Coordinates of C-alpha atoms in Angstrom, one line a residue:
M47 CA 111.9 83.2 144.4
K48 CA 114.6 83.0 141.6
L49 CA 115.2 85.2 138.6
P50 CA 113.5 83.9 135.4
S51 CA 115.7 82.2 132.8
K52 CA 114.8 84.4 129.8
T53 CA 116.9 87.6 129.4
W54 CA 114.0 90.0 129.1
L55 CA 112.2 88.5 132.0
R56 CA 115.3 88.7 134.1
K57 CA 115.7 92.4 133.3
A58 CA 112.1 93.1 134.1
A59 CA 112.2 91.1 137.3
S60 CA 115.5 92.8 138.3
F61 CA 113.9 96.2 137.8
M62 CA 110.7 95.5 139.6
M63 CA 112.2 93.3 142.4
P64 CA 115.9 94.0 142.6
T65 CA 116.4 91.9 145.7
L66 CA 116.0 88.8 143.5
R67 CA 119.6 89.4 142.5
I68 CA 120.6 88.6 146.1
S69 CA 121.0 84.9 145.9
K70 CA 123.1 83.9 149.0
P71 CA 121.1 83.4 152.2
S72 CA 123.7 85.2 154.3
W73 CA 123.6 88.2 151.9
K74 CA 119.8 88.2 152.1
Q75 CA 119.9 88.4 155.9
N76 CA 122.5 91.2 155.8
W77 CA 120.3 93.1 153.3
K78 CA 117.2 92.7 155.5
D79 CA 119.1 94.0 158.5
I80 CA 120.3 97.0 156.6
E81 CA 116.8 97.8 155.3
K82 CA 115.2 97.4 158.7
N83 CA 117.6 100.0 160.1
R84 CA 116.9 102.4 157.2
F85 CA 113.2 101.9 157.6
R86 CA 113.3 102.3 161.3
L87 CA 114.9 105.7 161.0
L88 CA 112.6 106.9 158.2
S89 CA 109.4 105.7 160.0
R90 CA 110.5 107.4 163.2
W91 CA 110.8 110.8 161.4
L92 CA 107.5 110.2 159.6
F93 CA 105.6 109.8 162.8
I94 CA 107.5 112.6 164.6
T95 CA 106.5 114.9 161.7
A96 CA 102.9 113.8 161.9
V97 CA 102.8 114.4 165.7
V98 CA 104.0 117.9 165.2
A99 CA 102.2 118.8 161.9
Y100 CA 98.7 117.7 162.7
P101 CA 98.2 119.7 165.9
L102 CA 99.9 122.8 164.4
H103 CA 97.6 122.4 161.3
F104 CA 94.6 122.5 163.6
F105 CA 95.6 125.6 165.5
L106 CA 97.1 127.5 162.6
I107 CA 94.7 126.6 159.8
D108 CA 91.6 124.7 160.9
L109 CA 90.6 127.1 163.7
P110 CA 91.3 130.4 161.7
L111 CA 89.3 129.1 158.8
G112 CA 86.4 128.2 161.1
K113 CA 86.1 124.6 160.0
Q114 CA 83.0 122.9 161.5
P115 CA 82.2 120.9 163.5
V116 CA 85.2 121.6 165.6
E117 CA 84.8 118.3 167.5
L118 CA 85.3 116.4 164.2
W119 CA 88.5 118.2 163.4
V120 CA 89.9 117.8 166.9
F121 CA 89.2 114.1 166.7
Y122 CA 90.8 113.9 163.2
R123 CA 93.9 116.0 163.9
F124 CA 94.7 114.8 167.4
G125 CA 93.6 111.3 166.7
L126 CA 96.2 110.9 164.0
A127 CA 98.8 112.6 166.2
G128 CA 98.0 110.0 168.9
L129 CA 98.3 107.2 166.4
S130 CA 101.7 108.7 165.3
C131 CA 102.8 108.7 169.0
A132 CA 102.1 104.9 169.0
G133 CA 104.2 104.5 165.8
I134 CA 107.1 106.4 167.4
A135 CA 107.0 104.2 170.5
L136 CA 107.0 101.1 168.3
S137 CA 110.0 102.5 166.3
F138 CA 112.0 102.5 169.5
H139 CA 111.0 98.9 170.4
D140 CA 114.0 96.8 169.4
K141 CA 112.2 93.4 169.6
F142 CA 109.3 94.7 167.4
C143 CA 111.6 96.3 164.9
Q144 CA 113.5 93.0 164.4
S145 CA 110.4 91.0 163.9
S146 CA 108.8 90.3 160.5
Y147 CA 105.9 92.8 161.3
Y148 CA 108.1 95.9 161.5
R149 CA 106.4 97.6 158.6
V150 CA 102.8 97.1 159.9
P151 CA 102.5 100.4 161.7
V152 CA 103.5 102.4 158.6
L153 CA 101.4 100.2 156.4
F154 CA 98.2 100.9 158.4
A155 CA 99.2 104.5 159.0
G156 CA 99.5 105.1 155.3
I157 CA 96.1 103.7 154.6
I158 CA 94.5 105.7 157.5
F159 CA 96.3 108.9 156.6
G160 CA 95.3 108.6 153.0
V161 CA 91.7 107.7 153.5
L162 CA 91.1 110.4 156.1
Q163 CA 92.9 113.0 154.1
A164 CA 90.5 112.2 151.2
R165 CA 87.6 112.5 153.7
T166 CA 88.6 116.1 154.5
M167 CA 87.5 117.0 151.0
I168 CA 83.9 116.1 152.0
W169 CA 84.2 117.7 155.4
H170 CA 85.7 120.9 154.0
P171 CA 85.2 121.1 150.1
E172 CA 87.9 123.8 149.8
T173 CA 90.6 121.3 150.9
P174 CA 93.1 120.9 148.0
Y175 CA 92.8 117.4 146.6
F176 CA 96.5 116.9 146.0
Y177 CA 97.2 116.4 149.7
A178 CA 95.3 113.1 149.4
F179 CA 97.8 111.9 146.9
I180 CA 101.0 113.3 148.4
I181 CA 100.5 111.6 151.8
P182 CA 100.2 108.0 150.4
C183 CA 103.2 108.7 148.2
L184 CA 105.2 109.7 151.2
T185 CA 104.3 106.7 153.3
T186 CA 104.9 104.4 150.3
V187 CA 108.4 105.7 149.9
V188 CA 109.1 105.4 153.6
L189 CA 108.0 101.7 153.5
R190 CA 111.1 101.0 151.3
M191 CA 109.4 98.1 149.5
N192 CA 110.4 97.0 146.0
I193 CA 108.9 98.7 143.0
L194 CA 106.2 96.1 142.4
K195 CA 105.0 96.1 146.0
S196 CA 105.2 99.9 146.3
L197 CA 103.0 100.4 143.2
G198 CA 100.6 97.7 144.4
Y199 CA 100.3 99.3 147.9
L200 CA 99.8 102.8 146.5
A201 CA 97.3 101.5 144.0
Y202 CA 95.3 99.9 146.9
I203 CA 95.2 103.2 148.8
H204 CA 93.9 105.0 145.7
F205 CA 91.3 102.3 145.3
L206 CA 90.1 102.9 148.8
Q207 CA 90.1 106.7 148.2
L208 CA 88.2 106.5 144.9
P209 CA 84.6 106.3 146.3
I210 CA 85.5 109.3 148.6
F211 CA 86.8 111.3 145.6
L212 CA 83.7 110.6 143.6
Q213 CA 81.5 111.5 146.6
S214 CA 83.4 114.8 147.0
G215 CA 82.7 115.7 143.4
L216 CA 86.3 115.6 142.3
E217 CA 86.4 115.3 138.5
S218 CA 87.5 111.9 137.1
H219 CA 90.2 113.3 134.9
L220 CA 91.8 114.9 137.9
I221 CA 91.6 111.6 139.8
L222 CA 93.3 109.8 136.9
S223 CA 95.9 112.4 136.4
A224 CA 96.9 112.7 140.1
S225 CA 96.9 108.9 140.5
T226 CA 99.2 108.5 137.6
M227 CA 101.5 111.2 138.8
S228 CA 101.6 109.7 142.3
L229 CA 102.4 106.2 140.9
G230 CA 105.1 107.7 138.7
T231 CA 106.6 109.6 141.6
V232 CA 106.8 106.4 143.7
L233 CA 108.3 104.6 140.7
I234 CA 111.0 107.2 140.3
F235 CA 111.8 107.4 144.1
R236 CA 111.9 103.6 144.5
S237 CA 113.9 103.0 141.4
N238 CA 116.9 103.9 143.6
M239 CA 116.5 100.5 145.2
I240 CA 118.3 99.1 142.1
T241 CA 121.3 101.2 142.9
D242 CA 121.1 100.3 146.5
V243 CA 121.0 96.6 145.7
S244 CA 123.9 96.9 143.2
A245 CA 126.0 98.8 145.8
F246 CA 125.2 96.2 148.4
L247 CA 126.1 93.3 146.1
S248 CA 129.3 95.1 145.2
E249 CA 130.2 95.5 148.9
Q250 CA 129.4 91.9 149.6
L251 CA 131.5 90.8 146.7
K252 CA 134.4 93.0 147.9
E253 CA 134.2 91.4 151.3
E254 CA 134.2 87.9 149.7
I255 CA 137.2 88.9 147.6
Q256 CA 139.0 90.2 150.7
H257 CA 138.4 86.9 152.5
K258 CA 139.7 84.9 149.6
L259 CA 142.7 87.1 149.2
N260 CA 143.4 87.0 152.9
D261 CA 143.3 83.2 152.7
A262 CA 145.6 83.3 149.7
L263 CA 148.0 85.6 151.5
K264 CA 148.2 83.1 154.4
I265 CA 149.0 80.3 152.0
T266 CA 151.6 82.5 150.3
R267 CA 153.3 83.3 153.7
Q268 CA 153.4 79.5 154.5
K269 CA 155.0 78.8 151.2
E270 CA 157.6 81.5 151.7
K271 CA 158.8 79.8 154.9
A272 CA 158.8 76.3 153.4
L273 CA 160.4 77.1 150.0
A274 CA 163.3 79.5 150.5
E275 CA 164.5 78.8 146.9
S276 CA 161.2 80.2 145.5
N277 CA 161.3 83.3 147.7
Q278 CA 161.3 85.8 144.8
L279 CA 158.4 84.2 143.1
L280 CA 156.4 84.1 146.3
L281 CA 157.1 87.8 147.0
R282 CA 155.8 88.6 143.5
K283 CA 152.6 86.7 144.2
N284 CA 152.2 88.6 147.5
L285 CA 152.6 91.9 145.7
V286 CA 149.8 91.0 143.3
F287 CA 147.5 90.0 146.1
Q288 CA 148.2 93.1 148.2
T289 CA 147.9 95.5 145.3
L290 CA 144.6 94.2 144.1
L291 CA 143.2 93.9 147.6
E292 CA 144.0 97.5 148.4
S293 CA 142.9 98.8 145.0
S294 CA 139.6 96.9 145.1
T295 CA 138.3 99.2 147.9
N296 CA 138.6 102.2 145.6
L297 CA 136.7 100.7 142.6
P298 CA 133.1 101.5 143.8
H299 CA 134.0 105.2 144.0
F300 CA 134.4 105.8 140.3
R301 CA 131.6 107.4 138.3
D302 CA 132.9 106.8 134.8
V303 CA 133.6 103.5 133.1
T304 CA 136.7 104.8 131.4
E305 CA 138.2 106.1 134.6
L306 CA 137.4 102.8 136.3
L307 CA 139.2 100.8 133.5
E308 CA 142.2 103.2 133.5
Y309 CA 142.6 102.8 137.3
A310 CA 142.5 99.0 136.9
L311 CA 145.0 99.3 134.1
D312 CA 147.4 101.3 136.3
Q313 CA 147.3 98.5 138.9
F314 CA 148.2 95.9 136.3
E315 CA 151.0 98.2 134.9
E316 CA 152.4 98.5 138.4
L317 CA 152.3 94.7 138.9
F318 CA 153.6 93.7 135.5
E319 CA 156.3 96.2 134.6
G320 CA 157.3 96.2 131.0
C321 CA 154.4 94.1 129.9
G322 CA 151.5 95.1 127.6
V323 CA 148.0 95.2 129.0
M324 CA 144.7 96.0 127.2
M325 CA 141.2 95.9 128.5
V326 CA 138.1 95.9 126.2
L327 CA 134.6 96.3 127.6
S328 CA 131.4 95.9 125.6
D329 CA 128.5 98.4 125.9
Q330 CA 126.3 96.4 128.2
G331 CA 123.1 98.0 126.9
T332 CA 123.7 97.3 123.2
H333 CA 126.5 94.6 123.2
R334 CA 128.5 96.7 120.8
F335 CA 132.1 97.9 121.1
G336 CA 132.2 100.1 124.3
K337 CA 135.5 101.1 125.9
A338 CA 139.2 100.1 125.3
V339 CA 142.2 101.1 127.4
Y340 CA 145.8 99.9 127.0
T341 CA 149.4 100.4 127.9
N342 CA 152.6 99.3 126.3
V343 CA 150.8 98.3 123.2
T344 CA 151.6 99.6 119.7
E345 CA 148.9 101.5 117.7
D346 CA 148.8 98.8 115.0
V347 CA 148.2 96.0 117.6
H348 CA 145.7 98.3 119.3
H349 CA 143.6 98.8 116.1
F350 CA 143.9 95.1 115.2
I351 CA 142.5 94.1 118.6
V352 CA 139.7 96.7 118.5
N353 CA 138.6 95.5 115.0
N354 CA 138.4 91.9 116.3
Y355 CA 137.5 92.5 119.9
R356 CA 134.7 89.8 119.8
N357 CA 137.3 87.1 119.1
L358 CA 139.7 87.8 122.0
L359 CA 138.8 84.6 123.9
E360 CA 139.3 82.3 120.9
E361 CA 142.4 80.2 120.7
S362 CA 142.8 80.6 116.9
F363 CA 142.6 84.3 117.1
L364 CA 145.1 84.5 119.9
E365 CA 147.5 82.5 117.8
D366 CA 147.1 85.0 114.9
L367 CA 147.5 87.9 117.4
K368 CA 150.7 86.3 118.8
I369 CA 152.2 86.3 115.3
E370 CA 151.0 89.9 114.7
V371 CA 152.7 91.0 118.0
F372 CA 155.9 89.1 118.0
E373 CA 156.7 88.2 114.4
R374 CA 155.1 90.3 111.7
L375 CA 155.7 93.7 113.1
E376 CA 159.0 95.0 111.7
K377 CA 159.2 97.9 114.1
K378 CA 159.0 96.7 117.6
E379 CA 158.4 99.6 120.1
F380 CA 158.3 97.4 123.2
D381 CA 160.6 94.6 124.3
Y382 CA 158.4 92.3 126.3
P383 CA 159.9 89.9 128.9
T384 CA 158.4 86.8 127.3
E385 CA 156.5 85.9 124.1
S386 CA 153.2 85.0 125.8
L387 CA 149.6 86.1 125.6
I388 CA 147.0 85.6 128.3
S389 CA 143.4 86.5 127.7
L390 CA 141.0 86.6 130.7
P391 CA 137.2 87.1 130.5
M392 CA 135.4 89.9 132.3
I393 CA 132.2 88.1 133.5
S394 CA 129.0 89.9 134.6
S395 CA 126.8 89.0 137.5
A396 CA 124.6 87.2 135.0
D397 CA 127.5 84.9 134.1
K398 CA 127.9 86.5 130.6
V399 CA 131.2 87.6 129.1
V400 CA 131.1 91.4 128.7
G401 CA 134.7 92.2 128.2
T402 CA 138.3 90.9 128.0
A403 CA 141.6 91.7 129.7
L404 CA 144.6 90.9 127.5
F405 CA 148.1 90.5 129.0
I406 CA 151.1 90.6 126.6
G407 CA 154.5 89.2 127.7
V408 CA 153.2 88.1 131.1
E409 CA 153.6 84.6 132.7
M410 CA 151.1 83.9 135.5
E411 CA 150.7 80.9 137.8
A412 CA 147.2 79.5 138.5
E413 CA 147.0 81.4 141.8
A414 CA 147.7 84.7 140.1
V415 CA 145.2 84.0 137.4
E416 CA 142.5 83.3 140.0
T417 CA 143.3 86.5 141.9
I418 CA 143.3 88.6 138.9
S419 CA 140.0 87.0 137.8
L420 CA 138.5 88.0 141.1
F421 CA 139.7 91.5 140.7
L422 CA 138.3 91.6 137.2
A423 CA 135.0 90.4 138.6
M424 CA 135.1 93.4 141.0
V425 CA 135.8 95.7 138.1
T426 CA 133.0 94.2 136.0
S427 CA 130.6 94.5 138.9
C428 CA 131.4 98.2 139.3
A429 CA 131.0 98.7 135.5
E430 CA 127.6 97.0 135.8
N431 CA 126.5 99.5 138.5
L432 CA 127.5 102.4 136.2
A433 CA 125.7 100.7 133.3
M434 CA 122.6 100.3 135.4
A435 CA 122.6 104.0 136.2
K436 CA 122.9 104.8 132.5
R437 CA 120.0 102.5 131.7
L438 CA 117.8 104.6 134.0
E439 CA 119.1 107.7 132.1
H440 CA 118.1 105.9 128.9
L441 CA 114.4 106.0 130.0
A442 CA 114.7 109.8 129.6
H443 CA 115.9 109.4 126.0
T444 CA 112.9 107.5 124.7
D445 CA 110.2 109.0 122.4
N446 CA 106.8 108.6 124.1
L447 CA 104.7 108.0 121.0
T448 CA 106.9 105.4 119.2
A449 CA 109.1 104.0 122.0
T450 CA 112.1 104.7 119.8
Y451 CA 115.0 106.9 120.9
N452 CA 114.3 110.6 120.9
R453 CA 116.3 113.6 119.4
N454 CA 118.4 114.1 122.5
Y455 CA 119.7 110.5 122.5
F456 CA 120.3 110.7 118.7
E457 CA 122.5 113.8 119.1
R458 CA 124.6 112.1 121.8
E459 CA 124.8 108.8 119.8
I460 CA 125.8 110.5 116.5
K461 CA 128.6 112.4 118.3
R462 CA 129.8 109.1 119.8
Q463 CA 129.8 107.4 116.4
I464 CA 131.6 110.3 114.7
S465 CA 134.2 110.4 117.5
C466 CA 134.7 106.6 117.3
N467 CA 135.2 106.8 113.5
V468 CA 137.8 109.6 113.9
D469 CA 139.7 107.5 116.5
Y470 CA 139.3 104.2 114.6
P471 CA 138.9 105.0 110.9
D472 CA 138.2 101.3 110.1
L473 CA 135.1 101.3 112.3
H474 CA 132.6 102.7 109.8
F475 CA 128.9 103.5 110.3
S476 CA 125.9 104.3 108.1
V477 CA 122.9 106.6 108.5
L478 CA 119.4 106.3 107.1
L479 CA 117.3 109.5 107.2
L480 CA 113.6 108.8 106.7
D481 CA 110.6 111.0 106.2
V482 CA 106.9 109.8 106.2
N483 CA 105.2 110.8 103.0
G484 CA 101.7 112.3 103.2
L485 CA 101.5 112.7 107.0
K486 CA 100.1 116.2 106.8
A487 CA 97.3 115.1 104.4
V488 CA 96.4 112.2 106.8
N489 CA 96.3 114.7 109.7
D490 CA 94.1 117.1 107.8
Y491 CA 91.6 114.7 106.4
Y492 CA 91.5 111.8 108.9
G493 CA 92.6 113.5 112.1
H494 CA 95.8 113.5 114.2
K495 CA 94.9 110.2 115.7
E496 CA 95.4 108.4 112.4
G497 CA 98.4 110.6 111.7
D498 CA 99.9 109.3 115.0
N499 CA 99.0 105.7 114.0
L500 CA 100.9 106.3 110.7
I501 CA 104.0 107.4 112.6
I502 CA 103.7 104.4 114.9
K503 CA 103.3 102.1 111.9
V504 CA 106.6 103.4 110.4
A505 CA 108.4 103.2 113.8
N506 CA 107.3 99.6 114.2
L507 CA 108.5 98.9 110.6
L508 CA 111.9 100.2 111.5
K509 CA 112.1 98.5 114.9
T510 CA 111.2 95.1 113.4
T511 CA 113.4 95.4 110.4
C512 CA 116.6 96.9 111.9
R513 CA 119.2 94.9 113.7
R514 CA 119.6 94.9 117.5
T515 CA 122.7 96.9 117.2
D516 CA 121.1 99.6 115.0
V517 CA 119.8 102.8 116.7
V518 CA 116.3 103.9 115.6
C519 CA 115.5 107.5 116.6
R520 CA 112.5 109.8 116.0
M521 CA 113.8 113.3 115.3
G522 CA 110.4 114.8 115.6
G523 CA 107.2 115.0 113.6
D524 CA 107.4 112.6 110.7
E525 CA 111.2 112.3 110.5
F526 CA 113.2 109.2 111.7
V527 CA 117.0 108.4 111.7
V528 CA 118.6 105.0 111.8
I529 CA 122.3 104.8 112.9
C530 CA 124.0 101.6 111.8
P531 CA 127.2 101.1 113.8
E532 CA 130.1 99.1 112.4
T533 CA 128.3 99.0 109.0
K534 CA 130.0 100.0 105.8
D535 CA 127.0 99.5 103.6
A536 CA 123.4 99.5 104.9
S537 CA 121.8 99.0 101.4
K538 CA 120.6 95.5 102.4
L539 CA 118.8 97.0 105.4
L540 CA 117.3 99.7 103.1
G541 CA 116.1 96.9 100.8
R542 CA 114.4 95.1 103.6
I543 CA 112.7 98.3 104.6
R544 CA 111.5 98.9 101.1
E545 CA 110.2 95.4 100.8
K546 CA 108.1 95.6 103.9
E547 CA 107.0 99.2 103.1
S548 CA 105.6 98.0 99.7
K549 CA 103.3 95.6 101.5
M550 CA 102.3 97.8 104.4
K551 CA 99.0 99.6 104.7
L552 CA 97.3 101.7 107.4
H553 CA 93.9 100.2 108.1
F554 CA 91.2 102.3 109.8
L555 CA 87.5 103.4 109.6
S556 CA 86.6 106.8 108.3
S557 CA 84.1 109.0 110.1
G558 CA 81.5 107.6 107.7
G559 CA 82.2 104.0 108.6
E560 CA 84.2 103.3 105.4
T561 CA 87.2 101.0 105.6
I562 CA 90.4 102.8 104.5
D563 CA 93.5 101.0 103.4
L564 CA 96.1 103.7 103.1
P565 CA 99.5 102.8 101.6
V566 CA 102.5 103.6 103.8
N567 CA 105.4 105.4 101.9
V568 CA 108.6 106.8 103.2
S569 CA 111.4 108.8 101.6
V570 CA 114.9 107.6 102.5
G571 CA 118.4 109.0 102.3
L572 CA 121.3 106.6 102.9
A573 CA 124.9 107.7 103.6
S574 CA 128.0 105.9 105.0
T575 CA 131.4 107.0 106.3
C576 CA 132.9 104.7 103.6
E577 CA 131.8 107.3 101.0
Y578 CA 131.6 110.5 103.0
K579 CA 133.2 112.2 105.9
A580 CA 131.6 111.5 109.3
E581 CA 131.1 115.2 110.1
G582 CA 129.0 115.7 107.0
I583 CA 127.1 112.4 106.8
L584 CA 123.8 113.8 108.1
K585 CA 123.7 116.6 105.6
I586 CA 124.4 114.1 102.7
A587 CA 121.7 111.8 104.0
D588 CA 119.2 114.7 104.3
E589 CA 119.9 115.8 100.7
L590 CA 119.5 112.2 99.4
M591 CA 116.2 111.9 101.3
Y592 CA 114.8 115.0 99.7
E593 CA 115.9 113.7 96.3
D594 CA 114.0 110.5 97.0
K595 CA 111.0 112.5 98.1
R596 CA 111.0 114.5 94.9
R597 CA 111.2 111.3 92.8
F598 CA 108.3 109.9 94.8
Y599 CA 106.0 112.8 94.1
Q600 CA 107.1 113.0 90.4
T601 CA 106.4 109.3 89.8
S602 CA 103.2 109.5 92.0
P603 CA 101.6 112.9 91.2
G604 CA 98.4 111.9 92.9
A605 CA 100.0 110.6 96.1
L606 CA 98.8 113.6 98.3
R607 CA 95.3 113.4 96.8
R608 CA 95.1 109.7 97.4
S609 CA 96.4 110.2 100.9
S610 CA 93.5 112.6 101.5

């Protein structure tokens, strides 16, 4: 099975079935071997725990509580302990563990454990119901399947348990709540498979790079013997290969993208002494400007590149940049060895350009370009791993009702935008502060359900109207904020919002069956760093929003009454 071609399908498939990213047959086999060893160890401890826990439970809890009939509990506890002994024996059987049926004992054990644990609620009604959900969760995590299979397997066990729960008298809302929590727990625990696969791919890529670099080193040594007159050039190539090979082993240990890029920059600075190097990496979640590190580059050139970072791979822009670096600047702080510019793309695992490495005053042969490209691929792969971890963190920054960003994410993003504007004053941003008019009246007269629908309606208006690079956040209640990065004037966006708002109505049926068409109105305050200081932009937008709200109620004195 291959990853779908559409981007959103690829992302969904990569999340639910991360192993689809492993394309090479040899890598797939290596992954299977690693997973079998991990599963073997976990399943062994699962069955050992069961062998110890079930008899102890019988003697320490079942007998003192006087559970009847005793024969039933003996058969239940010691029967499962005996089944676990068989599972332990199979976990030590090498041939079975290497076969394609190695998960079967835990698969069946999970079903049997879960169903019989649910049965105990009928045999002994005082048995806590949550045990019947914890045990299937545990066995599902031990199975180490992808998220899709794990959720399907756990859902199947709960399906088998459902008639037993109903027979035991367990209330349906408790069944639904516990089932949802167990599925969510498995989703959280198995999401680490994404990180495992990314780390595995990074390790495989590192080994492939090492093989290629070793081959290149062999070729270099042969050329050193054959071409004595080119000895100095060959020694330089050898230094490039060795430095990047050694440093590539350290890349996966970094936990911050900036530190990762600065480490790579240090390697280039060591290799190309006296030359300028700058690396620009886009934010892989939003495709906006992300990180930039540089050495031996003037501040003017640095800002010029940052303001035009999307054009670094275009020949026409490189020609303009060459003039900017070597001709127009009257004050030259650096004396580069040669007037040359080399721009190399940083390509993701999805074959998309996510960044650029720019080398100023460096001359490279084809072999050096290939080696550095491989090293940049390693850097990009590690950056992708860090970005994947941040995407998981993003799930915790989403508002449950509207699927927009929540207040926590907003506070982090506005700090980042303010800091970026302070560092790069030419990178402006705008803020729209919005408040839903008449929400309290809707809640009071039509109920909170319709109030929630009104909030969702406004959120959908913003999400469908704003650009992909804009950040839509719900601050709480009826208040929204839209951050527009790299935007000097967001009045056009405000115009589009007003245009759609004028045509938007909330349709619903009243308690008396009457169809209600309620106009949707929002008050908006717009402020930009072109006009105001970044640190006070929120206060300005808030004041403008309240002015807009006052104007709305002055021009529409019956608005609240109509809303009711």
